[in-house]
């Protein structure tokens, strides 16, 4: 952008214009250019004083290139601009403009969006502008409504994690404590805004706060509450002589920090004061007479404990960028395998080099026959000075040696090598997809299925599913998603595996689990219907019916208790281990046998003999049908990206 030069007597409005992102000082001695080609003519002195990093760029900036062509036809401002050194910055014009408004003596301007505001903070942090960073944060704090509140806390937390802003991460993490429901399913509409690793850190922070509260509230109850309230004559006291309602309120904060709210405290107090007594007396007059200054003192003490426990948890809250960096370093340090069968094919005419620098001598013709990707690559003109080893051209690939060795074994008429880990199996399938090896990929998937591979159990099923989603492997996404249905989708169960998820993949899995749950609940309702459902064959068992079925007519008492228990075990929300199609029949036999032995029930044994096999088969079929809920696939791999992928790989 070309800015017109303002006269020395112009007001600030002619120097700074938010409408045009104009920053044009008359005495400017340097130009800052944004990545989107906006130019800001400013004074070096302000830049040097505000940032040691930008100051160094400005002070060592080269002189502008000499160009006298057609200089007589150019305006005075254009001539002056051509004489100024230009510093190219990687930030967008809107961010640089807002940053400069906090450096120069002009009105401060914040970006238009929340994400841009977070980026502005990160830029000030990157350039070590401590004073400017403080000014920006003060400006943000004056906003109305507040920048960080319950509705925006999760988004601010996610953005702050992305940009490495620890102060904002902590502030937003504390604000998320006001959320009354904090489970993976309850957070469904927020999952796609943050990666699993970021969400896992937030959950761990919340758990640390709850753990700290549990420990410190014990002492708070015994040493502070009674001294603050005095000898209470409340009609209901705990063993520690604390009003029961108050003890329950404190315990509620331990379980859910969102209960730490003055309004909720007054609701609990008011409910107790107005409640009916043991003999029908109205309310608790003792607690109703608690002075307001006593209430204020109690709340101040409670707030000190809660905020102190939050501060303890703050120190362990990680910026996920740091965690991700250490993981990547560990992966890059992995050593290549020692035994590679297919790294040296005879009469090879090209070398494929793995990410861990292992060379595989193979044939172009084999690659071309199997992969349109390589066919396109080898059809392009090759640079004369390209890398070569022993006279053979080298192609650098992103796969490691073990995966590349297995891939090559799938291309030649030899026994196929299949990796021995889930991650490498997925990496091999992904490599086939990336290089458009459709036939090879189909053959590989058939071989994996034949060998019974890629069938993770427990928490590993979730982690492998997350990896399949990152690689956009649709069949594996669907298969592993169904494998996770046997296990709870909770923070506690997933643990560290949650870090493997992208936000959208986790949200899709929540939707998939919910769809399965809805279909399965309908199935259970159908089977539990003793009038027209399949369970009507069991009506007539002489054993007592559960109490919650006591409203049923005596001449048709409903299905027996053991069957209702068994059907309850099918529910995904069951507190016990959920049954699945492969485990239902075994559990059915055990529960039925226990019932027959305990009640000596000849009726249920007879029904089992006549209809038990068909009943179990129908349950299993309907459970499998419920599992066939359509999985919400992510975007397919776009083959039009082949050109950009070609450029990212070292050509021949």
XYZ file of C-alpha atoms in Angstrom:
652
model
C 0.000 0.000 0.000
C 1.313 3.422 -0.836
C 0.666 6.090 1.801
C 0.545 9.747 1.022
C 2.868 11.895 3.072
C 1.238 14.101 5.697
C 2.466 17.615 6.362
C 4.310 18.308 9.574
C 1.430 20.332 10.920
C -1.219 17.669 10.262
C -3.286 16.312 13.154
C -2.978 12.692 14.258
C -5.941 11.775 12.101
C -3.856 12.294 8.979
C -1.047 10.152 10.353
C -3.142 7.194 11.522
C -6.223 5.857 9.744
C -7.839 2.610 10.880
C -10.046 2.637 7.761
C -7.050 2.344 5.444
C -4.495 0.822 7.833
C -2.529 4.023 7.315
C 0.515 4.811 9.446
C 2.390 7.601 7.680
C 4.673 9.764 9.815
C 6.037 12.878 8.067
C 9.512 12.376 9.529
C 9.527 8.598 8.936
C 12.946 7.012 8.490
C 11.945 3.369 7.974
C 9.138 1.401 6.325
C 7.622 -1.690 7.939
C 5.981 -3.880 5.306
C 3.404 -6.525 6.214
C 3.045 -9.931 4.581
C -0.044 -8.648 2.755
C 1.906 -5.680 1.342
C 0.728 -2.871 3.616
C 3.485 -0.344 4.295
C 3.863 1.666 7.494
C 6.215 4.671 7.433
C 7.369 5.184 11.015
C 10.199 6.506 13.169
C 13.034 4.132 14.032
C 13.375 5.576 17.531
C 9.974 4.316 18.699
C 10.541 0.875 17.217
C 14.024 0.517 18.739
C 12.787 1.608 22.185
C 9.826 -0.768 22.186
C 11.440 -3.987 20.945
C 15.035 -5.254 21.059
C 14.242 -7.716 18.266
C 12.581 -5.256 15.887
C 15.160 -2.658 16.930
C 17.950 -4.916 15.736
C 16.164 -5.451 12.402
C 15.747 -1.704 11.981
C 19.309 -0.791 12.929
C 20.891 -3.340 10.597
C 18.450 -2.750 7.746
C 20.182 -2.259 4.379
C 19.997 0.985 2.487
C 17.240 1.145 -0.120
C 18.251 0.050 -3.625
C 19.315 2.858 -5.901
C 16.865 3.339 -8.720
C 16.883 6.606 -10.598
C 14.720 5.473 -13.485
C 11.986 8.000 -14.283
C 12.614 9.747 -10.960
C 11.630 13.086 -12.420
C 8.147 11.825 -13.146
C 7.517 10.608 -9.595
C 5.877 12.606 -6.811
C 7.849 13.953 -3.890
C 6.301 11.405 -1.508
C 7.199 8.504 -3.818
C 10.780 9.740 -4.091
C 11.050 10.049 -0.308
C 9.589 6.565 0.167
C 12.121 5.060 -2.234
C 14.915 6.403 -0.060
C 13.686 4.665 3.119
C 14.893 1.194 4.180
C 12.145 -1.455 4.154
C 11.765 -4.101 6.871
C 9.677 -7.083 5.734
C 7.614 -8.565 8.584
C 5.707 -11.882 8.528
C 2.577 -10.429 10.184
C -0.551 -9.132 8.448
C -1.223 -5.436 8.080
C -4.098 -5.394 10.596
C -1.866 -6.878 13.298
C 1.070 -4.540 12.614
C -1.262 -1.554 12.527
C -2.733 -2.418 15.928
C 0.742 -3.106 17.317
C 2.032 0.290 16.168
C -0.990 2.009 17.702
C 0.256 0.754 21.081
C 3.829 1.918 20.371
C 3.255 5.444 19.085
C 1.396 8.278 20.863
C -1.848 7.688 18.984
C -5.227 6.190 19.980
C -4.909 2.479 20.802
C -6.783 0.208 18.388
C -7.502 -3.485 18.908
C -8.100 -5.872 15.986
C -11.641 -6.711 14.953
C -11.733 -10.388 15.995
C -10.814 -12.424 19.042
C -8.298 -14.495 17.100
C -6.570 -11.395 15.742
C -6.397 -9.979 19.268
C -4.678 -13.136 20.476
C -2.318 -12.974 17.517
C -1.529 -9.354 18.423
C -0.561 -10.435 21.940
C 1.610 -13.237 20.569
C 3.403 -10.839 18.189
C 4.136 -8.418 21.025
C 5.405 -11.372 23.045
C 7.533 -12.661 20.142
C 9.218 -9.279 19.678
C 9.758 -8.997 23.478
C 7.705 -5.822 23.802
C 7.062 -6.137 27.535
C 5.697 -2.611 28.022
C 3.576 -2.808 24.874
C 2.253 -6.217 25.946
C 1.149 -4.703 29.244
C -0.589 -1.818 27.434
C -2.450 -4.229 25.156
C -3.600 -6.357 28.094
C -4.792 -3.242 29.936
C -6.722 -2.194 26.840
C -8.312 -5.654 26.587
C -9.225 -5.620 30.295
C -11.251 -2.435 29.790
C -13.556 -4.046 27.234
C -17.262 -4.388 27.966
C -18.401 -7.113 27.874
C -15.227 -8.711 29.276
C -12.917 -10.416 26.798
C -12.884 -13.607 28.887
C -16.239 -14.765 30.224
C -18.111 -18.050 30.503
C -19.312 -17.968 26.874
C -15.857 -17.233 25.438
C -13.595 -18.988 27.946
C -13.041 -22.172 25.922
C -12.307 -20.294 22.702
C -9.916 -17.896 24.440
C -8.195 -20.836 26.146
C -7.744 -22.675 22.848
C -6.422 -19.592 21.032
C -4.121 -18.712 23.918
C -2.692 -22.227 23.796
C -2.177 -21.941 20.037
C -0.311 -18.648 20.364
C 1.631 -19.605 23.503
C 0.119 -16.922 25.773
C 0.459 -18.273 29.275
C -1.314 -15.405 31.080
C -4.377 -15.757 28.868
C -4.265 -19.568 29.125
C -4.457 -19.346 32.922
C -7.144 -16.676 32.901
C -9.337 -18.605 30.479
C -8.720 -21.939 32.253
C -10.013 -20.422 35.481
C -13.069 -19.103 33.670
C -13.881 -22.588 32.354
C -14.287 -23.713 35.962
C -17.637 -21.920 35.938
C -18.925 -24.476 33.420
C -21.334 -26.750 35.297
C -21.004 -29.664 32.835
C -17.484 -30.750 32.001
C -17.465 -34.031 30.127
C -16.440 -34.916 26.599
C -20.059 -35.335 25.528
C -21.223 -32.156 27.301
C -18.494 -30.152 25.548
C -19.493 -31.442 22.106
C -20.055 -27.983 20.576
C -16.641 -26.798 21.806
C -14.521 -29.784 20.794
C -13.746 -28.669 17.258
C -12.129 -25.444 18.482
C -9.261 -27.169 20.286
C -6.979 -30.194 19.754
C -7.238 -33.131 22.121
C -3.897 -32.287 23.748
C -5.167 -28.821 24.659
C -8.421 -30.249 26.035
C -6.514 -32.871 28.039
C -4.422 -30.148 29.714
C -7.606 -28.295 30.640
C -9.168 -31.419 32.128
C -6.025 -32.138 34.161
C -6.071 -28.547 35.421
C -9.686 -28.933 36.527
C -8.917 -32.217 38.289
C -5.959 -30.637 40.106
C -8.183 -27.810 41.322
C -10.765 -30.327 42.594
C -8.063 -32.379 44.299
C -6.634 -29.280 45.977
C -10.099 -28.246 47.146
C -10.757 -31.677 48.643
C -7.591 -31.481 50.736
C -7.867 -27.848 51.813
C -11.597 -27.915 52.553
C -10.997 -30.517 55.267
C -8.921 -28.028 57.203
C -11.246 -25.182 56.243
C -14.219 -26.992 57.778
C -12.470 -27.812 61.030
C -10.390 -24.687 61.622
C -12.199 -21.760 60.000
C -15.912 -22.311 59.420
C -16.851 -22.867 63.044
C -14.729 -19.956 64.254
C -16.346 -17.657 61.665
C -19.942 -18.743 62.391
C -19.591 -19.317 66.114
C -21.690 -21.847 68.034
C -24.569 -22.469 65.663
C -27.959 -23.621 66.927
C -29.048 -24.763 63.476
C -31.562 -27.593 63.632
C -29.236 -29.771 61.501
C -25.508 -29.844 62.308
C -22.633 -32.073 61.237
C -20.258 -33.779 63.652
C -18.005 -30.722 63.324
C -20.890 -28.484 64.514
C -21.293 -26.916 61.041
C -24.771 -26.424 59.558
C -25.442 -29.387 57.283
C -26.610 -27.197 54.399
C -23.336 -25.260 54.491
C -21.259 -28.434 54.659
C -23.127 -29.789 51.621
C -22.541 -26.557 49.734
C -18.788 -26.739 50.400
C -18.798 -30.391 49.310
C -20.621 -29.406 46.110
C -17.771 -27.010 45.247
C -15.317 -29.912 45.672
C -17.237 -31.978 43.129
C -17.946 -29.108 40.744
C -16.037 -25.801 41.073
C -18.818 -24.019 39.161
C -20.756 -24.072 42.441
C -18.355 -21.442 43.771
C -20.711 -18.586 43.053
C -22.173 -16.081 45.505
C -25.621 -16.338 43.952
C -25.632 -20.126 44.306
C -24.470 -19.740 47.903
C -27.395 -17.443 48.705
C -29.781 -19.857 46.978
C -28.529 -22.690 49.224
C -28.833 -20.486 52.311
C -32.291 -19.248 51.361
C -33.530 -22.772 50.599
C -32.406 -23.941 54.031
C -33.867 -20.951 55.860
C -37.256 -21.396 54.171
C -37.373 -25.208 54.376
C -39.761 -27.136 56.629
C -38.388 -28.361 59.938
C -38.684 -31.860 61.427
C -42.018 -31.131 63.143
C -43.390 -29.063 60.288
C -41.854 -25.875 61.647
C -41.152 -23.234 59.055
C -37.462 -22.761 58.239
C -34.335 -22.396 60.386
C -34.465 -19.226 62.453
C -30.889 -19.716 63.689
C -29.338 -19.567 60.197
C -31.770 -16.815 59.184
C -30.239 -14.606 61.899
C -26.627 -14.995 60.704
C -25.347 -11.374 60.364
C -24.382 -10.158 56.907
C -20.887 -9.245 58.092
C -20.453 -12.877 59.194
C -21.619 -14.081 55.784
C -19.190 -11.670 54.107
C -16.322 -12.876 56.314
C -17.160 -16.514 55.532
C -17.308 -15.831 51.801
C -13.985 -13.967 51.875
C -12.350 -16.917 53.654
C -13.901 -19.391 51.222
C -12.755 -17.293 48.256
C -9.209 -17.208 49.619
C -9.127 -21.015 49.802
C -10.615 -21.518 46.314
C -8.373 -18.942 44.642
C -5.360 -20.324 46.482
C -6.106 -23.818 45.150
C -6.483 -22.429 41.633
C -3.091 -20.743 41.967
C -1.530 -24.058 43.043
C -2.935 -25.731 39.944
C -1.738 -22.893 37.685
C 1.919 -23.850 37.955
C 1.355 -27.280 36.356
C -0.768 -26.074 33.431
C 1.355 -26.582 30.313
C 1.439 -24.700 27.065
C 0.786 -27.562 24.653
C 3.263 -26.222 22.091
C 6.040 -27.166 24.520
C 4.615 -30.685 24.974
C 4.220 -31.193 21.212
C 7.804 -30.142 20.594
C 9.208 -32.702 23.003
C 7.081 -35.452 21.408
C 8.270 -34.589 17.906
C 11.860 -34.678 19.090
C 11.345 -38.145 20.543
C 9.856 -39.404 17.272
C 12.673 -37.960 15.156
C 15.269 -39.655 17.369
C 13.909 -43.163 16.616
C 16.489 -45.496 15.080
C 15.761 -47.319 11.793
C 15.340 -51.108 11.954
C 18.449 -53.213 11.393
C 16.869 -55.878 9.114
C 15.476 -54.553 5.812
C 14.861 -57.228 3.183
C 14.069 -55.005 0.218
C 16.538 -52.152 0.394
C 18.780 -53.342 -2.451
C 16.942 -54.686 -5.502
C 19.212 -55.869 -8.310
C 19.620 -53.677 -11.397
C 17.897 -50.767 -9.630
C 17.755 -47.422 -11.422
C 16.498 -45.116 -8.665
C 16.986 -44.675 -4.910
C 14.159 -43.950 -2.492
C 15.533 -42.422 0.711
C 13.452 -42.752 3.878
C 12.925 -40.029 6.464
C 15.510 -41.722 8.687
C 18.074 -41.691 5.831
C 17.944 -45.321 4.708
C 18.416 -45.870 0.960
C 16.215 -48.284 -1.004
C 17.424 -49.195 -4.509
C 14.367 -49.956 -6.631
C 13.114 -49.770 -10.211
C 11.322 -46.825 -11.768
C 9.187 -49.146 -13.882
C 7.792 -50.850 -10.762
C 6.953 -47.511 -9.163
C 5.341 -46.195 -12.362
C 3.233 -49.337 -12.815
C 1.887 -49.099 -9.254
C 1.527 -45.360 -8.759
C 0.183 -42.541 -10.953
C 1.941 -40.241 -8.525
C 5.380 -41.603 -9.391
C 4.388 -41.844 -13.058
C 3.744 -38.089 -13.041
C 6.972 -37.436 -11.175
C 9.183 -39.384 -13.561
C 7.481 -37.804 -16.577
C 8.666 -34.336 -15.544
C 11.973 -32.912 -16.785
C 14.650 -33.534 -14.178
C 17.281 -30.943 -13.118
C 20.811 -31.809 -14.220
C 22.413 -31.032 -10.866
C 20.079 -33.226 -8.819
C 21.386 -35.430 -6.000
C 22.690 -38.872 -6.972
C 24.312 -41.824 -5.213
C 26.454 -44.242 -7.244
C 25.018 -42.610 -10.322
C 21.413 -43.277 -9.286
C 18.996 -40.375 -8.726
C 17.607 -39.990 -5.197
C 13.976 -39.328 -4.216
C 13.427 -38.247 -0.608
C 10.242 -39.595 0.995
C 8.628 -38.778 4.339
C 8.063 -42.400 5.423
C 10.508 -44.117 7.771
C 12.568 -47.161 6.764
C 10.264 -49.821 8.238
C 7.204 -48.457 6.452
C 9.090 -47.955 3.196
C 10.484 -51.502 3.357
C 6.952 -52.876 3.759
C 5.641 -50.669 0.950
C 8.314 -51.944 -1.455
C 7.474 -55.541 -0.510
C 3.897 -54.844 -1.675
C 5.149 -53.709 -5.102
C 7.263 -56.766 -5.997
C 6.226 -60.430 -6.382
C 7.505 -61.361 -2.913
C 5.887 -62.189 0.407
C 4.356 -58.936 1.693
C 5.866 -57.464 4.838
C 3.288 -56.018 7.264
C 4.427 -53.796 10.153
C 4.003 -55.129 13.670
C 2.521 -51.961 15.210
C -0.819 -50.261 14.673
C 0.851 -46.924 13.970
C 3.062 -48.312 11.223
C 0.189 -50.254 9.653
C -1.734 -46.997 9.387
C 1.380 -45.235 8.090
C 1.721 -47.903 5.389
C -1.936 -47.604 4.337
C -1.550 -43.827 4.336
C 1.535 -44.048 2.118
C -0.445 -46.093 -0.412
C -3.139 -43.432 -0.344
C -0.678 -40.564 -0.696
C 1.041 -42.118 -3.708
C -2.256 -43.165 -5.370
C -1.451 -46.885 -5.100
C -5.101 -47.951 -5.163
C -4.574 -51.623 -6.014
C -1.737 -51.931 -3.503
C -3.840 -50.300 -0.804
C -6.743 -52.663 -1.475
C -4.430 -55.682 -1.313
C -2.843 -54.362 1.894
C -6.186 -53.877 3.610
C -7.208 -57.411 2.649
C -3.956 -58.788 4.083
C -4.380 -56.815 7.326
C -7.940 -58.129 7.683
C -6.879 -61.700 6.887
C -4.189 -61.618 9.589
C -6.554 -60.078 12.145
C -4.376 -57.009 12.532
C -5.401 -53.461 13.388
C -7.896 -54.605 16.040
C -6.929 -52.498 19.079
C -8.731 -52.918 22.382
C -9.421 -50.627 25.303
C -7.957 -47.147 25.297
C -5.676 -48.131 22.396
C -8.783 -48.287 20.166
C -9.351 -44.570 20.781
C -5.732 -43.645 20.108
C -5.571 -45.672 16.884
C -8.857 -44.130 15.777
C -7.386 -40.661 16.329
C -4.356 -41.570 14.193
C -6.588 -42.938 11.427
C -8.547 -39.662 11.470
C -5.380 -37.585 11.159
C -4.375 -39.626 8.116
C -7.902 -39.439 6.639
C -8.164 -43.218 6.258
C -11.919 -43.663 5.968
C -12.301 -47.463 6.284
C -9.956 -47.505 9.295
C -11.782 -44.522 10.812
C -15.088 -46.390 10.613
C -13.659 -49.684 11.863
C -11.829 -48.238 14.859
C -14.781 -45.977 15.716
C -16.933 -49.092 16.115
C -14.250 -50.690 18.279
C -14.480 -47.744 20.697
C -18.198 -48.347 21.286
C -17.369 -51.011 23.864
C -15.661 -48.468 26.114
C -16.644 -45.206 27.863
C -15.896 -41.960 26.037
C -14.737 -40.055 29.128
C -11.756 -38.001 30.213
C -10.951 -40.537 32.900
C -10.885 -43.504 30.514
C -9.071 -41.876 27.596
C -6.319 -40.248 29.668
C -3.218 -39.516 27.579
C -4.868 -41.005 24.467
C -6.968 -37.841 24.285
C -3.839 -35.958 23.169
C -3.831 -37.864 19.870
C -7.155 -36.386 18.745
C -7.858 -33.460 16.500
C -10.809 -31.444 17.769
C -13.120 -32.248 14.848
C -12.289 -35.964 15.036
C -13.234 -36.038 18.720
C -16.495 -34.235 18.020
C -17.311 -36.675 15.211
C -16.644 -39.585 17.564
C -18.967 -38.067 20.184
C -21.707 -37.788 17.549
C -21.045 -41.380 16.479
C -21.296 -42.647 20.069
C -24.487 -40.646 20.587
C -26.048 -42.053 17.432
C -25.154 -45.572 18.559
C -26.546 -44.891 22.021
C -29.844 -43.608 20.597
C -30.270 -46.618 18.330
C -29.296 -49.064 21.058
C -31.690 -47.489 23.575
C -34.512 -47.942 21.076
C -33.471 -51.581 20.710
C -33.474 -52.052 24.494
C -36.914 -50.449 24.793
C -38.213 -52.823 22.143
C -36.768 -55.876 23.831
C -38.043 -54.727 27.246
C -41.617 -54.371 26.008
C -43.317 -57.409 27.575
C -46.543 -56.856 25.594
C -45.376 -56.979 21.961
C -41.552 -57.108 22.139
C -39.310 -60.196 22.030
C -39.256 -60.369 25.872
C -42.905 -61.435 25.975
C -41.718 -65.037 25.747
C -40.297 -64.671 29.281
C -43.541 -63.407 30.848
C -44.723 -65.977 33.376
C -41.544 -66.379 35.424
C -42.644 -66.945 39.066
C -39.730 -64.883 40.428
C -40.644 -61.442 41.855
C -40.661 -58.535 39.417
C -38.461 -55.501 40.238
C -40.232 -52.875 42.352
C -40.190 -50.274 39.568
C -42.421 -52.633 37.531
C -44.951 -53.067 40.358
C -47.561 -51.000 38.480
C -47.963 -53.734 35.876
C -51.141 -55.888 36.003
C -50.846 -58.951 38.229
C -51.926 -61.276 35.436
C -49.099 -59.983 33.237
C -46.232 -59.086 35.585
C -43.656 -58.432 32.904
C -40.220 -59.893 32.144
C -38.163 -61.433 34.974
C -35.648 -59.385 36.962
C -32.602 -61.216 35.590
C -33.584 -60.320 32.003
C -34.113 -56.639 32.836
C -30.702 -56.634 34.500
C -29.152 -58.182 31.402
C -30.807 -55.695 29.046
C -29.614 -52.866 31.299
C -26.078 -54.075 30.747
C -26.465 -53.249 27.051
C -26.775 -49.521 27.743
C -23.630 -47.500 26.913
C -24.193 -45.401 30.046
C -24.287 -48.498 32.260
C -22.153 -48.231 35.398
C -20.983 -51.800 34.746
C -18.982 -52.999 31.755
C -21.198 -52.598 28.690
C -22.002 -55.787 26.837
C -21.382 -56.112 23.108
C -22.544 -58.614 20.472
C -19.594 -60.928 21.106
C -20.001 -60.986 24.901
C -23.795 -60.964 25.233
C -24.408 -64.703 24.842
C -21.841 -65.681 27.474
C -23.289 -63.217 29.992
C -26.814 -64.328 29.105
C -25.912 -67.961 29.927
C -24.278 -66.976 33.230
C -27.128 -64.767 34.445
C -29.793 -67.262 33.393
C -27.951 -70.137 35.077
C -27.612 -68.144 38.318
C -31.341 -67.384 38.211
C -32.328 -71.011 37.581
C -30.052 -72.302 40.350
C -31.193 -69.689 42.871
C -34.933 -69.749 42.162
C -35.196 -73.322 40.819
C -37.062 -71.707 37.901
C -38.249 -74.400 35.502
C -40.227 -71.845 33.503
C -37.173 -69.812 32.356
C -35.227 -73.006 31.684
C -38.037 -74.251 29.438
C -38.242 -70.915 27.566
C -34.484 -71.000 27.076
C -34.638 -74.533 25.682
C -37.396 -73.636 23.220
C -36.552 -70.053 22.263
C -33.256 -69.043 23.890
C -31.104 -69.488 20.802
C -33.377 -67.363 18.637
C -33.707 -64.698 21.352
C -29.915 -64.337 21.705
C -29.438 -64.266 17.932
C -32.003 -61.475 17.581
C -30.329 -59.411 20.345
C -26.952 -59.827 18.675
C -28.308 -58.865 15.241
C -29.976 -55.741 16.589
C -26.838 -54.721 18.489
C -24.750 -55.075 15.335
C -27.358 -53.036 13.467
C -27.089 -50.290 16.085
C -23.313 -50.276 15.669
C -23.722 -49.648 11.958
C -24.509 -45.991 12.608
C -22.981 -43.993 9.761
C -19.688 -42.465 10.783
C -19.337 -38.731 9.938
C -16.239 -38.941 7.756
C -13.878 -36.030 7.426
C -12.930 -34.719 4.015
C -11.447 -37.266 1.660
C -7.905 -36.890 0.485
C -8.011 -34.454 -2.395
C -6.210 -35.866 -5.393
C -5.905 -32.387 -6.848
C -3.260 -31.815 -4.180
C -0.935 -34.151 -6.043
C 0.849 -31.241 -7.682
C 1.629 -29.552 -4.345
C 2.701 -32.900 -2.915
C 5.045 -33.438 -5.830
C 6.740 -30.113 -5.135
C 7.193 -31.027 -1.461
C 9.211 -34.133 -2.343
C 12.680 -33.827 -3.764
C 12.306 -34.536 -7.459
C 14.703 -36.582 -9.475
